[in-house]
Amino acid sequence: MTRILMICLGNICRSPLAHGIMESKLPEDHFYVDSAGTAAYHIGNAPDRRSIAVAKKYGLDISTQSARQFKVSDFDTFDYIYAMDSSNYDNIISLARNNTDIKKVRLFLDANPSIQNKNMPDPYYGEQDDFEYVYKLVNETCDILAKALNG
Ligand code: 4NP
């Protein structure tokens, strides 16, 4: 079983989309996908209604997800930890206990050669269009990652 963790700040906008989209592209008997936030603001909350809406538009139900905060034991549980932006990346790296932990953490958009800016934009203070953009970029990048992981 390969375990993948998607990380953003609040675990209500970007990483729930990455979680749901990645899960939909990988066989569930070989992959476990989860998401978490670096911050504690939204623990226990469902994804943002705009993330739920854009996922639904593309046939994915993410409404039953519940936000949680990243914890150090996630380094033991997961094989790959993908941060949505460099701030999330730095926050997770600052919690790493050793080199094994550090090597598990990646900037999600580093997998996507077609995009220059490696920070997934935070749509929280944006409009539905911003969530649409995030959905498309997450989907494109998950396609690349899923192909690489599925070998
Ligand atoms: P996310 O977006 O990190 O993609 O879930 C945010 C959600 C909440 C906040 C910021 C970003 N906030 O400040 O509450």
mmCIF file of C-alpha atoms and ligand atoms in Angstrom:
data_model
loop_
_atom_site.group_PDB
_atom_site.id
_atom_site.type_symbol
_atom_site.label_atom_id
_atom_site.label_comp_id
_atom_site.label_asym_id
_atom_site.label_seq_id
_atom_site.Cartn_x
_atom_site.Cartn_y
_atom_site.Cartn_z
ATOM 1 C CA MET A 1 0.000 0.000 0.000
ATOM 2 C CA THR A 2 1.362 3.418 -0.967
ATOM 3 C CA ARG A 3 0.128 6.264 1.249
ATOM 4 C CA ILE A 4 -0.170 9.823 -0.062
ATOM 5 C CA LEU A 5 -0.938 12.950 1.990
ATOM 6 C CA MET A 6 -2.010 16.274 0.435
ATOM 7 C CA ILE A 7 -1.231 19.393 2.484
ATOM 8 C CA CYS A 8 -2.437 23.011 2.409
ATOM 9 C CA LEU A 9 -3.028 25.653 5.085
ATOM 10 C CA GLY A 10 -6.638 25.142 6.182
ATOM 11 C CA ASN A 11 -7.451 21.719 4.653
ATOM 12 C CA ILE A 12 -10.728 23.128 3.332
ATOM 13 C CA CYS A 13 -9.942 24.503 -0.167
ATOM 14 C CA ARG A 14 -6.921 23.110 -2.046
ATOM 15 C CA SER A 15 -5.876 19.858 -0.351
ATOM 16 C CA PRO A 16 -9.432 18.430 -0.180
ATOM 17 C CA LEU A 17 -9.553 18.803 -3.974
ATOM 18 C CA ALA A 18 -6.117 17.187 -4.349
ATOM 19 C CA HIS A 19 -7.237 14.407 -1.964
ATOM 20 C CA GLY A 20 -10.465 13.641 -3.856
ATOM 21 C CA ILE A 21 -8.986 13.984 -7.332
ATOM 22 C CA MET A 22 -5.901 11.858 -6.587
ATOM 23 C CA GLU A 23 -8.016 9.165 -4.920
ATOM 24 C CA SER A 24 -10.208 8.996 -8.032
ATOM 25 C CA LYS A 25 -7.190 8.314 -10.270
ATOM 26 C CA LEU A 26 -5.552 5.503 -8.269
ATOM 27 C CA PRO A 27 -6.690 1.914 -7.542
ATOM 28 C CA GLU A 28 -7.917 1.830 -3.942
ATOM 29 C CA ASP A 29 -6.443 -1.601 -3.236
ATOM 30 C CA HIS A 30 -2.914 -0.213 -3.655
ATOM 31 C CA PHE A 31 -3.169 3.438 -2.661
ATOM 32 C CA TYR A 32 -4.447 5.318 0.381
ATOM 33 C CA VAL A 33 -4.910 9.097 -0.043
ATOM 34 C CA ASP A 34 -5.612 11.633 2.707
ATOM 35 C CA SER A 35 -5.238 15.392 3.290
ATOM 36 C CA ALA A 36 -4.428 17.716 6.176
ATOM 37 C CA GLY A 37 -3.756 21.368 6.945
ATOM 38 C CA THR A 38 -0.764 22.971 8.612
ATOM 39 C CA ALA A 39 -3.142 25.235 10.594
ATOM 40 C CA ALA A 40 -5.796 24.308 13.153
ATOM 41 C CA TYR A 41 -8.423 26.898 12.077
ATOM 42 C CA HIS A 42 -10.877 24.512 10.454
ATOM 43 C CA ILE A 43 -10.470 21.182 12.272
ATOM 44 C CA GLY A 44 -13.598 19.046 11.821
ATOM 45 C CA ASN A 45 -15.061 21.247 9.087
ATOM 46 C CA ALA A 46 -16.265 20.000 5.698
ATOM 47 C CA PRO A 47 -14.448 21.404 2.637
ATOM 48 C CA ASP A 48 -15.286 24.968 1.549
ATOM 49 C CA ARG A 49 -18.623 24.985 -0.340
ATOM 50 C CA ARG A 50 -16.814 26.338 -3.428
ATOM 51 C CA SER A 51 -14.420 23.368 -3.475
ATOM 52 C CA ILE A 52 -17.377 21.012 -3.001
ATOM 53 C CA ALA A 53 -19.175 22.750 -5.893
ATOM 54 C CA VAL A 54 -16.323 22.612 -8.386
ATOM 55 C CA ALA A 55 -15.624 18.962 -7.535
ATOM 56 C CA LYS A 56 -19.322 18.136 -8.011
ATOM 57 C CA LYS A 57 -19.276 19.905 -11.387
ATOM 58 C CA TYR A 58 -16.605 17.407 -12.505
ATOM 59 C CA GLY A 59 -18.367 14.387 -10.978
ATOM 60 C CA LEU A 60 -16.522 14.088 -7.666
ATOM 61 C CA ASP A 61 -18.105 14.122 -4.202
ATOM 62 C CA ILE A 62 -15.709 15.555 -1.604
ATOM 63 C CA SER A 63 -18.466 16.726 0.777
ATOM 64 C CA THR A 64 -17.857 14.001 3.387
ATOM 65 C CA GLN A 65 -14.218 14.967 3.996
ATOM 66 C CA SER A 66 -13.379 16.489 7.370
ATOM 67 C CA ALA A 67 -10.475 18.887 7.968
ATOM 68 C CA ARG A 68 -7.661 17.862 10.264
ATOM 69 C CA GLN A 69 -4.274 19.272 11.185
ATOM 70 C CA PHE A 70 -0.975 17.693 10.128
ATOM 71 C CA LYS A 71 0.682 15.754 12.941
ATOM 72 C CA VAL A 72 4.272 14.536 13.265
ATOM 73 C CA SER A 73 3.158 10.867 13.190
ATOM 74 C CA ASP A 74 1.968 11.519 9.593
ATOM 75 C CA PHE A 75 5.651 11.238 8.662
ATOM 76 C CA ASP A 76 5.468 7.583 9.762
ATOM 77 C CA THR A 77 2.088 6.863 8.149
ATOM 78 C CA PHE A 78 2.696 8.366 4.701
ATOM 79 C CA ASP A 79 5.162 7.661 1.892
ATOM 80 C CA TYR A 80 4.614 10.920 -0.023
ATOM 81 C CA ILE A 81 3.588 14.272 1.438
ATOM 82 C CA TYR A 82 2.663 16.902 -1.164
ATOM 83 C CA ALA A 83 2.540 20.564 -0.111
ATOM 84 C CA MET A 84 0.349 22.948 -2.130
ATOM 85 C CA ASP A 85 2.688 25.937 -1.691
ATOM 86 C CA SER A 86 6.143 26.775 -0.389
ATOM 87 C CA SER A 87 4.797 28.141 2.883
ATOM 88 C CA ASN A 88 3.055 24.819 3.586
ATOM 89 C CA TYR A 89 6.263 23.044 2.499
ATOM 90 C CA ASP A 90 8.399 25.053 4.927
ATOM 91 C CA ASN A 91 5.940 24.466 7.780
ATOM 92 C CA ILE A 92 5.976 20.697 7.264
ATOM 93 C CA ILE A 93 9.768 20.574 6.853
ATOM 94 C CA SER A 94 10.147 22.463 10.144
ATOM 95 C CA LEU A 95 8.379 19.538 11.864
ATOM 96 C CA ALA A 96 10.608 16.858 10.283
ATOM 97 C CA ARG A 97 12.610 14.807 12.789
ATOM 98 C CA ASN A 98 15.222 13.433 10.397
ATOM 99 C CA ASN A 99 16.267 13.018 6.770
ATOM 100 C CA THR A 100 13.776 10.207 6.169
ATOM 101 C CA ASP A 101 10.943 12.600 7.054
ATOM 102 C CA ILE A 102 12.386 15.408 4.898
ATOM 103 C CA LYS A 103 12.683 13.157 1.829
ATOM 104 C CA LYS A 104 8.947 12.381 1.917
ATOM 105 C CA VAL A 105 7.936 16.033 1.473
ATOM 106 C CA ARG A 106 7.493 17.466 -2.034
ATOM 107 C CA LEU A 107 6.108 20.641 -3.524
ATOM 108 C CA PHE A 108 3.039 19.323 -5.387
ATOM 109 C CA LEU A 109 3.523 21.500 -8.482
ATOM 110 C CA ASP A 110 7.146 20.383 -8.913
ATOM 111 C CA ALA A 111 5.557 17.377 -10.649
ATOM 112 C CA ASN A 112 4.049 19.625 -13.338
ATOM 113 C CA PRO A 113 6.565 20.931 -15.899
ATOM 114 C CA SER A 114 3.959 23.059 -17.698
ATOM 115 C CA ILE A 115 3.580 25.512 -14.815
ATOM 116 C CA GLN A 116 6.288 28.008 -13.805
ATOM 117 C CA ASN A 117 4.872 29.239 -10.494
ATOM 118 C CA LYS A 118 5.193 26.280 -8.130
ATOM 119 C CA ASN A 119 2.775 27.743 -5.548
ATOM 120 C CA MET A 120 -0.816 26.586 -5.937
ATOM 121 C CA PRO A 121 -2.809 29.822 -5.535
ATOM 122 C CA ASP A 122 -4.880 30.018 -2.361
ATOM 123 C CA PRO A 123 -8.496 30.578 -3.537
ATOM 124 C CA TYR A 124 -9.936 31.178 -0.028
ATOM 125 C CA TYR A 125 -10.410 34.925 -0.498
ATOM 126 C CA GLY A 126 -11.259 34.495 -4.190
ATOM 127 C CA GLU A 127 -14.284 33.676 -6.331
ATOM 128 C CA GLN A 128 -15.691 30.478 -7.837
ATOM 129 C CA ASP A 129 -13.439 31.066 -10.900
ATOM 130 C CA ASP A 130 -10.384 30.801 -8.665
ATOM 131 C CA PHE A 131 -11.608 27.408 -7.460
ATOM 132 C CA GLU A 132 -12.165 26.372 -11.084
ATOM 133 C CA TYR A 133 -8.537 27.267 -11.855
ATOM 134 C CA VAL A 134 -7.275 25.345 -8.807
ATOM 135 C CA TYR A 135 -9.387 22.316 -9.808
ATOM 136 C CA LYS A 136 -7.899 22.260 -13.320
ATOM 137 C CA LEU A 137 -4.328 22.671 -12.112
ATOM 138 C CA VAL A 138 -4.738 20.026 -9.400
ATOM 139 C CA ASN A 139 -6.373 17.654 -11.892
ATOM 140 C CA GLU A 140 -3.611 18.096 -14.486
ATOM 141 C CA THR A 141 -0.915 17.570 -11.862
ATOM 142 C CA CYS A 142 -2.637 14.525 -10.318
ATOM 143 C CA ASP A 143 -2.748 12.969 -13.803
ATOM 144 C CA ILE A 144 1.030 13.307 -14.028
ATOM 145 C CA LEU A 145 1.600 11.991 -10.500
ATOM 146 C CA ALA A 146 -0.851 9.097 -10.841
ATOM 147 C CA LYS A 147 0.836 7.921 -14.053
ATOM 148 C CA ALA A 148 4.258 8.080 -12.380
ATOM 149 C CA LEU A 149 3.091 6.275 -9.227
ATOM 150 C CA ASN A 150 1.111 3.633 -11.107
ATOM 151 C CA GLY A 151 4.240 2.870 -13.123
HETATM 152 P P1 4NP B 1 -6.626 26.124 1.981
HETATM 153 O O1 4NP B 1 -7.255 27.600 1.980
HETATM 154 O O2 4NP B 1 -5.287 26.229 2.689
HETATM 155 O O3 4NP B 1 -6.484 25.813 0.536
HETATM 156 O O4 4NP B 1 -7.598 25.241 2.700
HETATM 157 C C1 4NP B 1 -7.411 28.366 3.147
HETATM 158 C C2 4NP B 1 -8.414 28.059 4.021
HETATM 159 C C3 4NP B 1 -8.599 28.842 5.150
HETATM 160 C C4 4NP B 1 -7.770 29.922 5.389
HETATM 161 C C5 4NP B 1 -6.747 30.216 4.503
HETATM 162 C C6 4NP B 1 -6.571 29.429 3.382
HETATM 163 N N1 4NP B 1 -7.979 30.752 6.540
HETATM 164 O O5 4NP B 1 -7.246 31.730 6.700
HETATM 165 O O6 4NP B 1 -8.878 30.438 7.334
#
